[in-house]
Each structure stands twice: as C-alpha cells, then as structure tokens.
Amino acid sequence: MTLLSVAQARERILSSFQPVTTETLPLTGCSNRVLAQDIVAANDLPPFDNSSMDGFAVRATDVLDATTASPRRLRVVADIPAGSQPTISLAPGESARIMTGAPMPEGADAVVPVEDTDFNDRDAGTPAPHEVQIFKAVKAGANRRPRGMDILAGNVVLHKGRLLKPQDLGLLAMLGFAAVLVYRKPRLALFSSGDELLEVDAPLEEGKIRDSNSYTLAASIEEAGAEVIRLGVAKDNHDSVKALLEKAVDLHVDLILSSAGVSVGAFDFVKQVIETNGKMEFWRVNMRPGKPLAFGEYGKIPFIGLPGNPVSAFVGFEVFVRPALQRLGGSFSGGRQTVRVRCEEQIDSDGRESYLRAQVREDAERGYFVARLTGHQGSGNLHSLVQANALLIIPAGVKCVPAGQEVNAWLI
Ligand code: AMP
Ligand code: MG
C-alpha cells in the first residue's frame, strides 16, 4: 500500500474531478447554488439620485444659517412620494417634500430630515404644507444617495464560482436577473458496507451495530450542496458490493462514496469487485484518524472509499470529499472556516497529521480563541465528536503541542 501525506492524497483525488455541467434556474431556486457566470451590472445602483430620508429636498445654500432660534422659511412647491417622477426644478427659496427612496428633484442638492423642520405630521395621506420652516443647516449632498454610489453599470459584481448567499440573490434581483446560470448539484451515490451493520430501526443483536455512517455522510453531502442517493448497506461479499456499484453506474452519479471495508484484511474482495470494471488504489494516509483510504473508479465514475470507524469517516469526508465536492460543484469557496486557536492544555500527538475533536470558545477578555479536547479521541467515539465544535489540526511531524501554543482549527 502506498503511504501518502494528506496533501498528496488530496491532490491526487482533486486532479480527477472537473466541474459538472450548468443549468439556468429562476432566482427563487438559486439559494446556496454556485454561480456559473460572471454577473455584470446592466445599470447603475441606485439607478437615480434619491433621498435617504423623509424630509424636504432643498438647495443647501438656502438654509446655510438656519437654526431653531432663527429658522429659514421655504416655499414647498412639490410633493414627491417614492415611485414618482418629479417634473419641477427648485428655484432659490423653494423646497419639495420628499420621501425615502424618491427621486431628487432638479435643483435640489440635499434633504433636510423632517425632524429638523416644523412639519412633523408624518401620517399617511397628510398633504404637504405650503411652507416649511427649516431648523438646521445641511451640507450639499446630505441625505442624498447619488446614482451609481453602490454599483456602476458594467462592473462585475459577482464572480463565476461564487456560492450564492441570500444577499447575493437580493443584488441579482436589484439588477434584474430573473434567472441565472448555476452549476447543477453534484450527485453522489452513498453506501455503507459490513456484515455487522443493522438498519436504524432494527433491535440490537449480539455482535451487530447500527449503520450510522450513512446518516452522517448523507447529511454532510447535502450540507455541502450536493445531492445524495442512499444505496443502503453492502454485505461483505462480492455480489452484494457489485450490485450496489452497478446501481450507482445506472444512476449516472458524479461520485460513488462508501464507508468501511478499506482497512487491511477487509479490502481484498472490494478491490476484486472494483477491478472487474475499473481500478482502485488503496492508500495509507499519514493522518489520524482515518489512515486507510481507497480511491479509484468504477464504470468510469470516481470512487472514494472512506474508513468505517464513524469519526474516521467524518474526518475523511472533511479532508477529501468536501474539497472534491467543491471542485465538482464549480465553487471557489465553501470549505471549512479555519481559525487560529490557543491550546488550553498540552496535546500529545503521534506525528501523523491529526484532526482532533475540540471545543473552541472565544476568550473575550484576552481577545483570542482557546481550545480544549472534548474527550476520548478513539476513532469509534462519536460522542466526543458530537461534543466538539471544531477539529484541531496538528501538523505531521509534531508530537507535542505545549499549552498556550497556537494551531489551526476547522469550525464544524
Ligand atoms: P472496517 O473499515 O470495515 O474495518 O470497519 C471499521 C470499524 O468501523 C468497525 O468497527 C466497523 O464496525 C465500523 N463501521 C463500519 N461501517 C460502519 C457504519 N456504517 N456505521 C457505524 N460503524 C461502522
Ligand atoms: Mg467491515
């Protein structure tokens, strides 16, 4: 078996993935999808000069020395609600009542908020006054949002490969994109393997355990923005594994993911099955947990075999499968967020690149993040993973991290 570093294994896996095809979707279906086109603004935003306050549009020079004690009196020559199109032009001594978002009239260069005037009636339907007293000076440009202050026509505002967030959809709507080109969701076929595995609703039997990996992994796949087709559990025999692999081929998935059956002693028949219709390599990766890993293809579809221990399967997904899904999905973002954290206690490691379950919290007084391991780090102990909110990454070659030292952590 080949011994690889984590980076080498990841590189080998990533190099065999290309982004999936694209599809045009209505904006309502684009949340959490990956953009497959650059978005160029066709118009300025805002599209016209407008008021950022309810008040009175004025010429700033008219109200230069307005105070409460000595207000400036202006004639009100127009009423401009949002959505209207003013036709007037302000002459010296004139103003217009204006609402937030309404276009600025010709001649006006600032807005005096209604609070700084003698007109305080803001009830809907109240007609504009004939005159208004201004209590406070404003600078030219005050409370006015000039056309294009946010975005200029022709600017690329969202780049291909961006994972679309709610606010991005708002911006696309502002710019009139009713539909956009996105990558289709990668589709994965997932199965577990092992004669000891029971369905989740089966009563426990001697020597058997319930299949948990397919639940953890299916949820991880969906959270990573892909579709999962659950194929169930393969028994530890040739025919059972082959049947599930053939089903995956019929479904034309982008990736086949399995757990278990890749450790020494277990792999022989999986290898045999796969090699009848593809190829497969077994690797030992210099990491903890999750040393054994299988990678290959079956019926031209990439195949990743994660180790069976529940924490190894989870970590293997984070380290290898999530980046592969990112590449498949055309995304340049979406990986785990990395933070620097200080270890609250000494951490011993065995020199492999280690992904340790930890609880990270912010030490508000000191202004940095601290981390503490959550419990037994055995690869079968799912509870300590559930209690963790981060994976601490101890680099290869490090055998001891003294208390107080900083390491990277992925927030999970
Ligand atoms: P294996 O990789 O087949 O040697 O399995 C390693 C360990 O993971 C064994 O203790 C298995 O019982 C356990 N295991 C394998 N598959 C699953 C699964 N789907 N859910 C929970 N534990 C599993
Ligand atoms: Mg097994």
XYZ file of C-alpha atoms and ligand atoms in Angstrom:
436
model
C 0.000 0.000 0.000
C 1.183 3.475 -0.868
C 1.909 5.817 2.048
C 0.862 9.384 1.256
C 0.726 12.713 3.059
C -2.717 14.265 3.417
C -1.816 16.916 0.845
C -0.612 14.314 -1.660
C -3.728 12.206 -1.261
C -5.968 15.254 -1.626
C -4.100 16.424 -4.718
C -4.425 13.013 -6.370
C -8.129 12.946 -5.662
C -8.787 16.520 -6.757
C -6.908 16.124 -10.013
C -9.515 13.679 -11.261
C -12.513 15.993 -10.809
C -13.893 18.602 -13.211
C -16.879 20.883 -12.589
C -20.255 19.400 -13.501
C -22.491 20.895 -16.198
C -24.559 24.030 -15.703
C -28.240 24.900 -15.762
C -30.291 28.086 -15.847
C -32.520 28.481 -12.814
C -35.059 31.089 -11.734
C -33.688 33.259 -8.949
C -36.035 31.638 -6.424
C -34.167 28.344 -6.879
C -30.647 29.747 -6.591
C -30.100 29.881 -2.830
C -26.883 28.022 -1.927
C -26.165 27.257 -5.564
C -22.869 28.033 -7.275
C -22.871 30.751 -9.906
C -21.596 29.605 -13.311
C -21.402 33.041 -14.924
C -19.923 36.433 -14.091
C -22.652 38.930 -13.267
C -22.223 42.294 -14.948
C -24.395 45.184 -13.784
C -26.529 46.443 -16.670
C -27.481 49.610 -14.812
C -26.204 51.855 -12.036
C -27.365 51.233 -8.494
C -29.110 53.154 -7.253
C -30.481 53.867 -10.728
C -31.259 57.542 -9.935
C -30.334 60.174 -7.310
C -32.726 59.715 -4.428
C -33.418 60.739 -0.874
C -32.262 58.616 2.061
C -34.692 60.352 4.448
C -38.259 61.519 4.722
C -38.000 65.315 4.700
C -37.621 68.287 2.411
C -35.388 68.500 -0.630
C -33.610 71.875 -0.590
C -30.766 73.863 -2.054
C -28.168 73.681 0.726
C -27.182 77.343 0.176
C -30.754 78.393 1.068
C -30.515 77.002 4.600
C -26.879 77.842 5.400
C -27.672 79.708 8.622
C -30.911 78.012 9.652
C -31.214 77.372 13.423
C -34.073 76.586 15.783
C -33.955 80.149 17.099
C -33.843 81.597 13.597
C -35.418 79.148 11.145
C -35.305 79.554 7.352
C -38.702 79.644 5.725
C -39.022 77.932 2.299
C -41.934 77.558 -0.082
C -42.971 73.967 -0.729
C -43.546 73.645 -4.483
C -43.919 69.881 -4.889
C -44.647 66.643 -3.097
C -42.501 63.714 -4.207
C -43.529 60.265 -2.956
C -41.409 57.162 -3.684
C -42.133 55.806 -7.133
C -42.967 59.203 -8.637
C -41.045 61.196 -11.210
C -40.567 64.882 -10.245
C -41.041 67.348 -13.083
C -40.179 70.546 -11.203
C -36.850 72.308 -10.765
C -36.204 74.047 -7.432
C -35.586 77.780 -7.631
C -33.921 79.691 -4.735
C -36.204 79.796 -1.702
C -38.079 76.673 -2.769
C -38.264 73.142 -1.413
C -40.171 69.899 -2.056
C -41.487 67.384 0.418
C -39.761 64.113 -0.374
C -39.962 60.513 0.861
C -37.168 57.984 1.357
C -36.254 56.431 -1.977
C -37.999 59.143 -4.039
C -36.029 60.774 -6.872
C -34.339 64.081 -6.053
C -35.869 66.980 -7.981
C -33.764 69.087 -10.332
C -32.010 71.932 -8.460
C -32.026 70.254 -5.020
C -28.711 69.057 -3.606
C -29.659 67.953 -0.076
C -32.514 66.750 2.081
C -33.454 68.209 5.465
C -34.943 65.404 7.615
C -38.491 66.069 8.689
C -37.320 66.101 12.342
C -35.352 69.295 11.623
C -38.419 71.151 10.342
C -41.648 72.500 11.810
C -43.626 69.906 9.804
C -43.987 66.875 11.970
C -47.073 65.230 10.647
C -45.913 62.040 9.030
C -49.257 60.270 8.895
C -50.026 58.676 5.561
C -52.144 60.867 3.351
C -51.289 64.182 5.068
C -50.933 66.758 2.314
C -47.655 68.656 2.005
C -47.630 72.110 3.651
C -47.389 75.288 1.557
C -44.402 76.462 3.551
C -41.870 74.830 5.836
C -39.509 76.177 8.481
C -36.041 74.657 8.455
C -34.305 74.492 11.848
C -30.911 73.213 10.836
C -28.380 73.722 8.039
C -27.423 70.795 5.811
C -24.341 70.315 3.663
C -24.695 69.851 -0.084
C -25.107 66.106 -0.695
C -26.554 65.409 2.754
C -29.181 62.632 2.884
C -28.956 62.174 -0.849
C -27.962 58.853 -2.466
C -26.379 59.653 -5.800
C -26.987 57.433 -8.787
C -24.304 54.714 -9.003
C -22.973 55.223 -5.443
C -23.311 51.442 -4.808
C -22.627 49.915 -8.230
C -21.735 51.293 -11.653
C -23.124 49.780 -14.843
C -20.526 47.498 -16.430
C -18.966 46.373 -13.126
C -18.623 42.645 -12.448
C -20.444 42.350 -9.137
C -20.496 38.569 -8.616
C -17.937 36.152 -9.990
C -18.372 32.719 -11.502
C -17.799 30.107 -8.807
C -19.443 32.060 -6.018
C -21.683 30.199 -3.615
C -24.850 32.317 -3.691
C -25.894 33.750 -0.345
C -29.260 35.371 0.438
C -27.854 38.879 -0.005
C -26.462 37.891 -3.431
C -29.961 36.950 -4.543
C -31.145 40.390 -3.439
C -28.447 42.029 -5.520
C -29.292 39.864 -8.539
C -32.923 40.925 -8.182
C -31.912 44.604 -7.957
C -30.037 44.157 -11.211
C -32.954 42.455 -12.938
C -31.602 38.908 -13.179
C -34.762 36.811 -13.095
C -32.721 33.674 -13.832
C -29.015 32.876 -13.693
C -26.658 30.165 -14.834
C -25.562 27.908 -11.956
C -23.751 24.587 -11.711
C -26.089 21.694 -11.273
C -25.772 19.954 -7.943
C -23.209 17.148 -7.916
C -24.940 13.785 -7.358
C -23.420 11.148 -5.135
C -24.284 7.529 -4.548
C -23.564 6.516 -0.960
C -23.364 3.120 0.662
C -22.092 1.530 3.837
C -20.520 -1.869 3.981
C -20.190 -4.547 6.594
C -21.947 -7.715 7.726
C -22.241 -6.256 11.230
C -24.478 -3.368 10.160
C -28.145 -3.127 11.073
C -30.769 -0.695 9.857
C -31.506 2.200 12.188
C -34.855 0.767 13.288
C -33.609 -2.766 13.939
C -33.250 -4.026 17.513
C -29.636 -4.577 18.540
C -28.336 -8.127 18.143
C -25.254 -9.741 19.554
C -22.193 -8.624 17.598
C -24.066 -6.123 15.462
C -24.204 -2.330 15.404
C -26.445 0.134 13.623
C -25.246 1.795 10.442
C -24.529 5.375 11.466
C -22.082 6.436 8.761
C -24.688 6.657 6.047
C -26.609 9.205 8.139
C -23.563 11.304 8.989
C -22.269 11.205 5.425
C -25.607 11.817 3.700
C -26.139 14.903 5.836
C -22.581 16.093 5.176
C -23.117 15.683 1.434
C -26.335 17.669 1.489
C -24.837 20.353 3.671
C -22.022 20.652 1.140
C -24.591 21.459 -1.560
C -24.757 18.094 -3.327
C -27.486 15.508 -3.836
C -27.213 12.110 -2.242
C -28.731 8.842 -3.322
C -28.583 6.337 -0.491
C -27.941 2.841 -1.701
C -28.084 1.170 1.711
C -25.683 -1.391 3.122
C -23.486 -3.810 1.178
C -22.741 -7.140 2.793
C -19.142 -8.285 2.981
C -19.324 -10.328 -0.183
C -18.623 -9.893 -3.863
C -22.186 -9.973 -5.183
C -23.596 -7.512 -2.694
C -20.885 -4.902 -3.311
C -21.106 -5.393 -7.066
C -24.892 -4.968 -7.059
C -24.641 -1.579 -5.343
C -21.820 -0.375 -7.585
C -23.821 -1.324 -10.673
C -26.809 0.592 -9.331
C -24.590 3.672 -8.916
C -23.436 3.344 -12.526
C -27.041 3.124 -13.754
C -27.818 6.323 -11.859
C -25.023 8.226 -13.658
C -23.800 9.807 -10.444
C -20.736 12.040 -10.295
C -19.101 10.198 -7.401
C -19.550 6.929 -5.534
C -18.813 7.179 -1.827
C -18.643 4.264 0.566
C -17.520 3.669 4.109
C -15.695 0.699 5.605
C -14.036 -2.277 4.030
C -10.844 -0.412 3.126
C -8.623 -1.467 6.013
C -6.072 -4.247 5.846
C -7.767 -7.625 5.738
C -11.104 -6.192 4.673
C -10.237 -4.822 1.284
C -9.475 -7.782 -0.844
C -12.912 -8.523 -2.195
C -13.857 -4.837 -2.647
C -10.688 -4.499 -4.655
C -11.588 -7.574 -6.699
C -15.082 -6.282 -7.404
C -13.908 -2.852 -8.432
C -11.152 -4.159 -10.623
C -13.631 -6.139 -12.723
C -14.997 -2.841 -14.032
C -12.482 -0.162 -13.145
C -9.463 0.414 -10.994
C -8.703 1.044 -7.396
C -5.788 2.059 -5.232
C -5.528 1.556 -1.516
C -3.623 4.194 0.330
C -2.296 4.623 3.796
C -2.551 8.338 4.520
C -0.316 9.831 7.159
C -3.254 11.079 9.201
C -5.209 10.400 12.352
C -7.950 9.330 12.466
C -8.594 7.684 9.125
C -5.391 6.192 7.825
C -6.803 3.786 5.206
C -8.415 5.270 2.124
C -9.448 3.817 -1.215
C -9.619 5.789 -4.415
C -10.422 4.670 -7.907
C -13.198 4.444 -10.401
C -15.945 2.016 -11.238
C -17.645 2.153 -14.622
C -15.762 5.445 -15.249
C -17.271 7.013 -12.118
C -14.826 8.194 -9.431
C -14.975 6.142 -6.251
C -13.839 7.144 -2.766
C -13.830 4.540 -0.006
C -13.671 6.098 3.453
C -12.702 4.115 6.532
C -15.522 2.575 8.562
C -14.941 3.984 12.024
C -17.525 6.746 12.461
C -15.090 9.546 13.317
C -12.650 8.447 10.606
C -15.456 8.543 8.069
C -16.453 12.047 9.188
C -12.887 13.374 9.123
C -12.195 11.668 5.799
C -15.220 13.423 4.361
C -13.963 16.802 5.568
C -10.417 16.281 4.370
C -11.032 14.624 0.990
C -14.678 14.561 -0.043
C -15.705 18.120 0.769
C -12.911 19.584 -1.403
C -13.815 17.131 -4.181
C -17.453 18.264 -3.996
C -16.318 21.858 -4.111
C -14.359 21.182 -7.288
C -17.231 19.157 -8.799
C -19.676 21.904 -7.912
C -17.598 24.611 -9.575
C -17.188 26.564 -6.351
C -14.139 28.538 -5.297
C -15.402 28.823 -1.725
C -17.372 26.725 0.691
C -14.596 24.962 2.593
C -14.457 24.892 6.340
C -13.548 28.136 8.034
C -10.065 27.977 9.595
C -9.308 29.877 12.782
C -6.160 30.125 14.900
C -6.750 28.821 18.403
C -4.608 28.518 21.516
C -4.491 25.108 23.175
C -5.566 25.332 26.807
C -3.692 22.157 27.658
C -0.739 20.213 26.297
C -1.691 17.990 23.371
C 0.314 14.895 22.548
C 0.225 13.565 19.020
C 1.880 10.655 17.245
C 3.475 12.558 14.387
C 0.679 11.936 11.899
C -1.373 14.904 10.663
C -4.085 14.826 13.307
C -7.651 16.078 13.304
C -8.675 16.241 16.935
C -12.111 16.859 18.354
C -12.203 20.047 20.391
C -14.423 22.674 21.848
C -13.318 26.130 20.748
C -14.531 29.244 22.530
C -13.617 32.875 22.427
C -11.752 34.169 25.459
C -13.409 37.598 25.396
C -11.014 39.120 27.960
C -7.878 38.085 26.128
C -9.361 38.510 22.645
C -8.457 35.145 21.138
C -9.886 31.660 20.679
C -8.947 28.839 23.011
C -9.450 25.119 22.514
C -9.800 22.058 24.704
C -10.167 18.451 23.515
C -13.646 17.050 24.093
C -12.816 13.577 25.291
C -11.635 10.214 24.108
C -10.104 10.583 20.654
C -10.622 6.955 19.585
C -11.919 6.790 16.016
C -15.064 4.948 17.066
C -16.115 7.519 19.671
C -18.786 9.582 18.005
C -19.855 11.238 21.241
C -16.648 13.269 21.577
C -17.203 14.459 18.002
C -20.746 15.479 18.846
C -19.422 17.449 21.828
C -16.867 19.206 19.631
C -17.390 22.331 17.560
C -14.006 22.178 15.860
C -11.302 19.899 14.557
C -7.826 20.951 15.713
C -5.216 20.291 13.077
C -1.893 19.109 14.446
C 0.632 19.084 11.596
C 2.554 15.981 10.566
C 5.814 15.582 12.446
C 4.563 17.282 15.613
C 4.472 15.062 18.678
C 3.662 17.622 21.344
C 1.845 20.941 21.327
C 2.569 22.727 24.625
C -0.274 24.527 26.416
C -0.619 28.082 25.114
C 0.631 27.303 21.617
C -1.499 28.178 18.586
C -2.764 25.699 15.994
C -5.281 25.855 13.136
C -8.808 24.622 13.684
C -11.736 23.976 11.372
C -15.064 25.070 12.764
C -17.552 22.243 12.251
P -13.887 -1.615 8.609
O -13.356 -0.397 7.880
O -14.871 -2.365 7.811
O -12.795 -2.436 9.161
O -14.694 -1.011 9.851
C -14.029 -0.311 10.874
C -14.950 -0.092 12.051
O -15.998 0.751 11.677
C -15.627 -1.356 12.572
O -15.690 -1.261 13.972
C -17.000 -1.285 11.977
O -17.945 -1.992 12.717
C -17.273 0.173 11.998
N -18.230 0.563 10.966
C -18.137 0.238 9.675
N -19.162 0.737 8.966
C -19.929 1.420 9.847
C -21.131 2.164 9.714
N -21.731 2.315 8.546
N -21.646 2.740 10.836
C -21.029 2.581 12.012
N -19.875 1.922 12.181
C -19.331 1.316 11.121
Mg -16.059 -4.005 7.740
